[in-house]
Amino acid sequence: MNDPIKILYNEHETIVVAVDIAWKLDSLLVKDETRYIMILRQLIEFFKCYADQYHHRKEEQILFPLMNKKNQLLEEGVIKEMFENHDDFRGMIANIETFLDQRDCLRAQQQLHVYAEALLDHISVENDEVFEIAKTLLSKEELEKIYFMFEDCDREIGKQKKMTFKDQLGEIQNNLI
C-alpha cells in the first residue's frame, strides 16, 4: 500500500535537518555575519516553501479535513491546534525576515530559536498523536486515496523543486561543518 503518513514522516525528517542547521547558525553569526545572512535566507525559503507549501498544505487541504469528517471532535481539538501552529509559524518566519531586513541578526536568531523549538514540538505532536489517529481513523482505501492526492499536490508545485530543497539542505549542512 502507498502510505501517505510515511510521506509526512519523511518530510518531517527533512524539516528536522533544517532545524538542526538553524541551531548551528549561532556560531556562524559571531564569525561571519554575511554568510549567516545568506544561509538564514536560504533556510527561510526552505521553511516557507518546503515546510509550508509542500508539507503543511498536504495536512491543511487534504489530511486534516478528511480526519475532521470522520471525527468532528478533532476539529475543535488537536486538528485546530495544528492549524493554529501553522499560522503561528508563518508569523514567526515573517518576523525573522523583518529582523533580517533590518540587519538585526541577533533578534532574527532569537526568533529562529523560538520557531525551531515550536516546530519540533509541533512535529512531535503530529508524529506521536495526529498521524497515529489518522492511521486508525482512516481506512486503507482512504489512505490510498490520500497518498495519490499528496502526489498530485507535490506534482502541482513541482516535485523537482521539492528535491532541490532537500539537496540544498545537504549542501548547507556540509558547508557548516
Coordinates of C-alpha atoms in Angstrom, one line a residue:
M1 CA 0.0 0.0 0.0
N2 CA 1.1 3.5 -0.7
D3 CA 1.4 5.2 2.6
P4 CA 0.6 9.0 2.8
I5 CA 1.6 9.1 6.5
K6 CA 5.1 7.8 5.6
I7 CA 5.3 10.8 3.2
L8 CA 4.6 13.2 6.1
Y9 CA 7.0 11.4 8.4
N10 CA 9.7 11.7 5.7
E11 CA 9.0 15.4 5.2
H12 CA 9.3 15.8 9.0
E13 CA 12.7 14.2 8.9
T14 CA 13.8 16.7 6.3
I15 CA 12.4 19.6 8.2
V16 CA 14.3 18.5 11.3
V17 CA 17.5 18.7 9.3
A18 CA 16.7 22.3 8.6
V19 CA 16.0 22.9 12.3
D20 CA 19.4 21.4 13.2
I21 CA 21.0 23.8 10.8
A22 CA 19.1 26.7 12.4
W23 CA 20.7 25.8 15.8
K24 CA 24.2 25.7 14.2
L25 CA 23.8 29.2 12.9
D26 CA 24.6 30.6 16.4
S27 CA 28.3 30.0 15.9
L28 CA 28.3 31.4 12.4
L29 CA 26.6 34.6 13.5
V30 CA 29.6 35.6 15.6
K31 CA 32.1 34.5 12.9
D32 CA 30.7 35.7 9.6
E33 CA 27.5 37.8 9.6
T34 CA 27.4 38.0 5.8
R35 CA 27.4 34.2 5.4
Y36 CA 25.0 33.9 8.3
I37 CA 22.5 36.2 6.5
M38 CA 22.9 34.2 3.3
I39 CA 22.3 30.9 4.9
L40 CA 19.4 32.1 7.0
R41 CA 17.7 33.5 3.9
Q42 CA 18.1 30.0 2.4
L43 CA 16.5 28.5 5.5
I44 CA 13.7 30.9 5.4
E45 CA 13.0 30.0 1.8
F46 CA 13.1 26.3 2.8
F47 CA 10.6 26.8 5.7
K48 CA 8.3 28.9 3.5
C49 CA 8.3 26.5 0.6
Y50 CA 9.1 23.0 1.7
A51 CA 7.7 23.1 5.2
D52 CA 4.7 25.3 4.4
Q53 CA 3.8 24.9 0.8
Y54 CA 4.6 21.2 0.4
H55 CA 4.1 19.8 3.9
H56 CA 1.6 21.9 5.7
R57 CA -0.5 22.3 2.5
K58 CA -1.0 18.5 2.4
E59 CA -2.1 18.5 6.0
E60 CA -4.4 21.5 5.8
Q61 CA -6.0 20.8 2.5
I62 CA -6.1 17.1 2.4
L63 CA -5.4 15.1 5.6
F64 CA -6.9 17.3 8.4
P65 CA -10.3 17.9 6.6
L66 CA -10.7 14.2 6.0
M67 CA -9.9 13.4 9.6
N68 CA -12.4 16.1 10.7
K69 CA -15.1 14.5 8.6
K70 CA -14.5 11.1 10.3
N71 CA -14.4 12.6 13.8
Q72 CA -15.8 16.1 14.4
L73 CA -14.3 16.2 17.9
L74 CA -10.8 16.5 16.3
E75 CA -11.9 19.8 14.6
E76 CA -12.0 21.6 17.9
G77 CA -9.1 19.7 19.5
V78 CA -5.8 18.6 18.1
I79 CA -6.5 19.5 14.5
K80 CA -7.5 23.0 15.4
E81 CA -4.2 23.3 17.4
M82 CA -2.2 22.1 14.3
F83 CA -3.9 24.8 12.1
E84 CA -3.1 27.4 14.7
N85 CA 0.5 26.3 14.9
H86 CA 0.8 26.5 11.1
D87 CA -0.5 30.1 11.3
D88 CA 1.9 30.9 14.1
F89 CA 4.8 29.5 12.1
R90 CA 4.0 31.8 9.2
G91 CA 4.0 34.8 11.5
M92 CA 7.3 33.7 13.1
I93 CA 9.0 33.3 9.7
A94 CA 7.7 36.8 8.7
N95 CA 9.2 38.2 11.9
I96 CA 12.6 36.6 11.2
E97 CA 12.6 38.1 7.7
T98 CA 11.7 41.5 9.1
F99 CA 14.6 41.4 11.6
L100 CA 16.9 40.2 8.9
D101 CA 15.8 43.0 6.6
Q102 CA 16.6 45.4 9.4
R103 CA 20.0 43.7 9.8
D104 CA 19.1 42.8 13.4
C105 CA 20.7 39.4 13.2
L106 CA 20.6 38.8 16.9
R107 CA 16.9 39.2 17.1
A108 CA 16.4 37.2 13.9
Q109 CA 18.4 34.4 15.5
Q110 CA 16.4 34.6 18.8
Q111 CA 13.2 34.4 16.8
L112 CA 14.6 31.5 14.8
H113 CA 15.2 29.6 18.1
V114 CA 11.6 30.2 19.1
Y115 CA 10.4 29.0 15.7
A116 CA 12.7 25.9 15.8
E117 CA 11.6 24.9 19.2
A118 CA 7.9 25.3 18.4
L119 CA 8.3 23.4 15.2
L120 CA 10.0 20.5 16.9
D121 CA 7.2 20.4 19.5
H122 CA 4.6 20.5 16.7
I123 CA 6.3 17.7 14.7
S124 CA 6.4 15.6 17.9
V125 CA 2.6 16.0 18.4
E126 CA 1.9 15.2 14.8
N127 CA 4.2 12.1 14.7
D128 CA 3.0 10.8 18.1
E129 CA -0.7 11.7 18.1
V130 CA -2.1 13.1 14.9
F131 CA -0.6 10.7 12.4
E132 CA -1.4 7.7 14.7
I133 CA -5.0 8.9 14.9
A134 CA -5.1 9.2 11.1
K135 CA -3.8 5.6 10.7
T136 CA -6.6 4.2 13.0
L137 CA -9.4 6.6 11.8
L138 CA -9.0 6.2 8.0
S139 CA -9.5 3.0 6.0
K140 CA -6.8 1.6 3.8
E141 CA -8.8 2.8 0.8
E142 CA -9.0 6.3 2.2
L143 CA -5.2 6.3 2.9
E144 CA -4.5 5.1 -0.6
K145 CA -6.6 8.0 -2.0
I146 CA -4.8 10.5 0.2
Y147 CA -1.5 9.2 -1.0
F148 CA -2.4 10.0 -4.6
M149 CA -3.7 13.4 -3.5
F150 CA -0.4 14.1 -1.9
E151 CA 1.4 13.0 -5.0
D152 CA -0.8 15.3 -7.1
C153 CA -0.1 18.1 -4.6
D154 CA 3.7 17.7 -5.0
R155 CA 3.4 17.5 -8.8
E156 CA 1.4 20.6 -8.9
I157 CA 4.0 22.6 -7.0
G158 CA 6.9 20.8 -8.6
K159 CA 8.5 17.5 -7.5
Q160 CA 11.9 18.6 -8.7
K161 CA 11.8 21.8 -6.7
K162 CA 11.0 19.7 -3.6
M163 CA 14.0 17.6 -4.3
T164 CA 16.2 20.7 -4.9
F165 CA 15.2 22.0 -1.4
K166 CA 16.5 18.7 0.2
D167 CA 19.7 18.9 -1.8
Q168 CA 20.3 22.5 -0.8
L169 CA 19.9 21.5 2.9
G170 CA 22.6 18.9 2.4
E171 CA 24.9 21.5 0.9
I172 CA 24.3 24.0 3.7
Q173 CA 24.9 21.3 6.2
N174 CA 28.2 20.3 4.6
N175 CA 29.3 24.0 4.4
L176 CA 28.7 24.5 8.1
I177 CA 30.9 21.6 9.2

